[in-house]
Amino acid sequence: MNKAAIIEKVNGFLIEEFEVDGDDIHPDANLKKTLGLDSLDYVDLVVSIESNFGVKLIEIDFFELDSFQSFYDLIENKLKHKAKK
């Protein structure tokens, strides 16, 4: 899956499942502030990533995320790692 497809898919389920305004989603936007997720929402986000991309995220994955771009990059890297197995 290429980067554009990842971005489109992520943005799509964030808008639909998490009711994020699409205008607020851009690569440099602060992920945590824009999403405004509580701890239960993060669990839902992890489940969404797993079901949409077939990759597992763990708590430490979220520590370094600051922007949507870093989130896209994380998913892309997880997919690449999965493909190598």
Short mmCIF file of N, CA and C in Angstrom, two decimals:
data_model
loop_
_atom_site.label_atom_id
_atom_site.label_comp_id
_atom_site.label_asym_id
_atom_site.label_seq_id
_atom_site.Cartn_x
_atom_site.Cartn_y
_atom_site.Cartn_z
N MET A 1 0.86 -1.18 0.00
CA MET A 1 0.00 0.00 0.00
C MET A 1 0.91 1.24 0.00
N ASN A 2 0.64 2.15 -0.89
CA ASN A 2 1.48 3.35 -0.97
C ASN A 2 1.00 4.42 0.04
N LYS A 3 1.83 5.43 0.21
CA LYS A 3 1.57 6.46 1.21
C LYS A 3 0.23 7.17 0.98
N ALA A 4 -0.10 7.48 -0.27
CA ALA A 4 -1.36 8.17 -0.57
C ALA A 4 -2.56 7.31 -0.15
N ALA A 5 -2.49 6.02 -0.39
CA ALA A 5 -3.58 5.12 0.00
C ALA A 5 -3.70 5.04 1.51
N ILE A 6 -2.57 5.03 2.21
CA ILE A 6 -2.58 5.02 3.67
C ILE A 6 -3.25 6.27 4.21
N ILE A 7 -2.84 7.41 3.68
CA ILE A 7 -3.40 8.69 4.12
C ILE A 7 -4.90 8.74 3.89
N GLU A 8 -5.32 8.32 2.70
CA GLU A 8 -6.75 8.35 2.36
C GLU A 8 -7.55 7.44 3.30
N LYS A 9 -7.03 6.26 3.55
CA LYS A 9 -7.73 5.31 4.41
C LYS A 9 -7.79 5.80 5.86
N VAL A 10 -6.66 6.29 6.37
CA VAL A 10 -6.62 6.82 7.75
C VAL A 10 -7.58 7.98 7.89
N ASN A 11 -7.48 8.94 7.00
CA ASN A 11 -8.35 10.11 7.09
C ASN A 11 -9.82 9.71 6.99
N GLY A 12 -10.12 8.74 6.14
CA GLY A 12 -11.50 8.29 5.98
C GLY A 12 -12.08 7.74 7.26
N PHE A 13 -11.34 6.86 7.94
CA PHE A 13 -11.94 6.30 9.15
C PHE A 13 -11.88 7.27 10.32
N LEU A 14 -10.94 8.22 10.32
CA LEU A 14 -10.94 9.24 11.37
C LEU A 14 -12.17 10.14 11.24
N ILE A 15 -12.51 10.47 10.02
CA ILE A 15 -13.68 11.31 9.77
C ILE A 15 -14.96 10.55 10.11
N GLU A 16 -15.05 9.30 9.66
CA GLU A 16 -16.27 8.53 9.88
C GLU A 16 -16.43 8.03 11.31
N GLU A 17 -15.40 7.39 11.83
CA GLU A 17 -15.53 6.73 13.14
C GLU A 17 -15.26 7.66 14.32
N PHE A 18 -14.41 8.66 14.12
CA PHE A 18 -14.03 9.53 15.23
C PHE A 18 -14.58 10.95 15.08
N GLU A 19 -15.36 11.15 14.01
CA GLU A 19 -16.04 12.42 13.76
C GLU A 19 -15.09 13.62 13.76
N VAL A 20 -13.92 13.42 13.17
CA VAL A 20 -12.95 14.50 13.02
C VAL A 20 -13.31 15.29 11.77
N ASP A 21 -13.25 16.60 11.87
CA ASP A 21 -13.50 17.45 10.71
C ASP A 21 -12.35 17.28 9.72
N GLY A 22 -12.67 16.90 8.50
CA GLY A 22 -11.65 16.68 7.48
C GLY A 22 -10.76 17.89 7.24
N ASP A 23 -11.29 19.09 7.46
CA ASP A 23 -10.49 20.30 7.28
C ASP A 23 -9.39 20.43 8.32
N ASP A 24 -9.55 19.74 9.44
CA ASP A 24 -8.56 19.80 10.52
C ASP A 24 -7.42 18.81 10.33
N ILE A 25 -7.59 17.90 9.39
CA ILE A 25 -6.58 16.87 9.16
C ILE A 25 -5.62 17.32 8.07
N HIS A 26 -4.38 17.55 8.46
CA HIS A 26 -3.30 17.82 7.51
C HIS A 26 -2.00 17.35 8.13
N PRO A 27 -0.99 17.06 7.33
CA PRO A 27 0.22 16.41 7.83
C PRO A 27 0.88 17.08 9.04
N ASP A 28 0.86 18.40 9.10
CA ASP A 28 1.55 19.09 10.20
C ASP A 28 0.68 19.33 11.42
N ALA A 29 -0.61 19.01 11.35
CA ALA A 29 -1.51 19.23 12.49
C ALA A 29 -1.13 18.32 13.64
N ASN A 30 -1.31 18.82 14.85
CA ASN A 30 -1.03 18.03 16.04
C ASN A 30 -2.09 16.94 16.17
N LEU A 31 -1.63 15.71 16.14
CA LEU A 31 -2.53 14.56 16.15
C LEU A 31 -3.38 14.51 17.41
N LYS A 32 -2.75 14.61 18.55
CA LYS A 32 -3.47 14.44 19.82
C LYS A 32 -4.45 15.57 20.07
N LYS A 33 -4.06 16.80 19.75
CA LYS A 33 -4.96 17.94 19.96
C LYS A 33 -6.14 17.90 18.98
N THR A 34 -5.85 17.56 17.74
CA THR A 34 -6.90 17.54 16.72
C THR A 34 -7.92 16.44 17.01
N LEU A 35 -7.44 15.27 17.39
CA LEU A 35 -8.34 14.16 17.65
C LEU A 35 -9.05 14.30 19.00
N GLY A 36 -8.36 14.87 19.98
CA GLY A 36 -8.96 15.05 21.30
C GLY A 36 -9.44 13.73 21.91
N LEU A 37 -8.63 12.70 21.78
CA LEU A 37 -9.03 11.38 22.22
C LEU A 37 -8.76 11.16 23.71
N ASP A 38 -9.68 10.43 24.35
CA ASP A 38 -9.42 9.99 25.71
C ASP A 38 -8.85 8.57 25.63
N SER A 39 -8.58 7.96 26.77
CA SER A 39 -7.92 6.64 26.77
C SER A 39 -8.77 5.57 26.08
N LEU A 40 -10.08 5.63 26.22
CA LEU A 40 -10.93 4.65 25.53
C LEU A 40 -10.92 4.86 24.03
N ASP A 41 -10.83 6.12 23.61
CA ASP A 41 -10.76 6.42 22.18
C ASP A 41 -9.48 5.87 21.57
N TYR A 42 -8.38 5.91 22.35
CA TYR A 42 -7.12 5.35 21.84
C TYR A 42 -7.25 3.85 21.61
N VAL A 43 -7.97 3.18 22.49
CA VAL A 43 -8.21 1.75 22.29
C VAL A 43 -8.98 1.55 20.98
N ASP A 44 -10.00 2.36 20.76
CA ASP A 44 -10.76 2.28 19.51
C ASP A 44 -9.89 2.57 18.30
N LEU A 45 -8.98 3.52 18.44
CA LEU A 45 -8.06 3.86 17.35
C LEU A 45 -7.15 2.68 17.03
N VAL A 46 -6.63 2.03 18.05
CA VAL A 46 -5.77 0.86 17.85
C VAL A 46 -6.55 -0.25 17.14
N VAL A 47 -7.78 -0.48 17.57
CA VAL A 47 -8.62 -1.50 16.94
C VAL A 47 -8.88 -1.14 15.48
N SER A 48 -9.13 0.14 15.22
CA SER A 48 -9.37 0.58 13.84
C SER A 48 -8.16 0.35 12.96
N ILE A 49 -6.98 0.66 13.48
CA ILE A 49 -5.74 0.45 12.72
C ILE A 49 -5.56 -1.04 12.43
N GLU A 50 -5.77 -1.85 13.45
CA GLU A 50 -5.61 -3.30 13.27
C GLU A 50 -6.59 -3.84 12.24
N SER A 51 -7.84 -3.39 12.29
CA SER A 51 -8.83 -3.92 11.36
C SER A 51 -8.67 -3.36 9.94
N ASN A 52 -8.21 -2.13 9.82
CA ASN A 52 -8.05 -1.52 8.50
C ASN A 52 -6.74 -1.87 7.82
N PHE A 53 -5.69 -2.12 8.62
CA PHE A 53 -4.37 -2.34 8.03
C PHE A 53 -3.73 -3.68 8.38
N GLY A 54 -4.31 -4.38 9.37
CA GLY A 54 -3.74 -5.67 9.76
C GLY A 54 -2.42 -5.58 10.48
N VAL A 55 -2.15 -4.45 11.11
CA VAL A 55 -0.92 -4.28 11.90
C VAL A 55 -1.30 -3.95 13.34
N LYS A 56 -0.43 -4.34 14.25
CA LYS A 56 -0.67 -4.08 15.67
C LYS A 56 0.10 -2.85 16.12
N LEU A 57 -0.57 -2.03 16.90
CA LEU A 57 0.08 -0.89 17.53
C LEU A 57 0.13 -1.18 19.02
N ILE A 58 1.20 -0.71 19.65
CA ILE A 58 1.33 -0.85 21.09
C ILE A 58 1.47 0.54 21.69
N GLU A 59 1.33 0.62 22.99
CA GLU A 59 1.32 1.91 23.67
C GLU A 59 2.52 2.77 23.33
N ILE A 60 3.68 2.17 23.28
CA ILE A 60 4.90 2.94 23.02
C ILE A 60 4.88 3.60 21.63
N ASP A 61 4.13 3.02 20.69
CA ASP A 61 4.03 3.60 19.35
C ASP A 61 3.46 5.01 19.40
N PHE A 62 2.62 5.30 20.37
CA PHE A 62 1.96 6.59 20.45
C PHE A 62 2.81 7.67 21.13
N PHE A 63 3.85 7.28 21.84
CA PHE A 63 4.65 8.25 22.57
C PHE A 63 5.31 9.28 21.66
N GLU A 64 5.77 8.85 20.51
CA GLU A 64 6.52 9.74 19.62
C GLU A 64 5.64 10.43 18.58
N LEU A 65 4.37 10.10 18.56
CA LEU A 65 3.48 10.70 17.57
C LEU A 65 3.13 12.13 17.97
N ASP A 66 3.38 13.04 17.06
CA ASP A 66 3.01 14.43 17.35
C ASP A 66 2.17 15.03 16.23
N SER A 67 2.27 14.48 15.05
CA SER A 67 1.54 15.04 13.91
C SER A 67 0.86 13.91 13.13
N PHE A 68 -0.02 14.30 12.26
CA PHE A 68 -0.64 13.30 11.40
C PHE A 68 0.42 12.64 10.52
N GLN A 69 1.40 13.42 10.09
CA GLN A 69 2.47 12.85 9.26
C GLN A 69 3.19 11.74 10.00
N SER A 70 3.49 11.93 11.28
CA SER A 70 4.17 10.88 12.04
C SER A 70 3.27 9.66 12.19
N PHE A 71 1.96 9.87 12.27
CA PHE A 71 1.01 8.77 12.36
C PHE A 71 1.00 7.98 11.04
N TYR A 72 0.94 8.69 9.92
CA TYR A 72 0.99 8.03 8.61
C TYR A 72 2.29 7.24 8.46
N ASP A 73 3.40 7.86 8.88
CA ASP A 73 4.71 7.20 8.77
C ASP A 73 4.76 5.94 9.62
N LEU A 74 4.20 6.00 10.82
CA LEU A 74 4.16 4.83 11.70
C LEU A 74 3.42 3.67 11.02
N ILE A 75 2.28 3.95 10.46
CA ILE A 75 1.50 2.90 9.81
C ILE A 75 2.25 2.36 8.60
N GLU A 76 2.84 3.26 7.81
CA GLU A 76 3.62 2.83 6.64
C GLU A 76 4.76 1.92 7.07
N ASN A 77 5.47 2.29 8.13
CA ASN A 77 6.60 1.47 8.61
C ASN A 77 6.13 0.11 9.15
N LYS A 78 4.99 0.10 9.85
CA LYS A 78 4.45 -1.17 10.34
C LYS A 78 4.08 -2.08 9.17
N LEU A 79 3.50 -1.50 8.11
CA LEU A 79 3.13 -2.29 6.93
C LEU A 79 4.37 -2.83 6.23
N LYS A 80 5.41 -2.02 6.13
CA LYS A 80 6.65 -2.48 5.49
C LYS A 80 7.27 -3.63 6.30
N HIS A 81 7.27 -3.47 7.62
CA HIS A 81 7.82 -4.51 8.50
C HIS A 81 7.02 -5.80 8.38
N LYS A 82 5.72 -5.67 8.29
CA LYS A 82 4.83 -6.83 8.15
C LYS A 82 5.10 -7.55 6.82
N ALA A 83 5.34 -6.77 5.76
CA ALA A 83 5.56 -7.34 4.44
C ALA A 83 6.88 -8.14 4.37
N LYS A 84 7.84 -7.76 5.21
CA LYS A 84 9.14 -8.43 5.22
C LYS A 84 9.08 -9.79 5.91
N LYS A 85 8.06 -10.01 6.71
CA LYS A 85 7.97 -11.28 7.47
C LYS A 85 7.53 -12.42 6.58
#
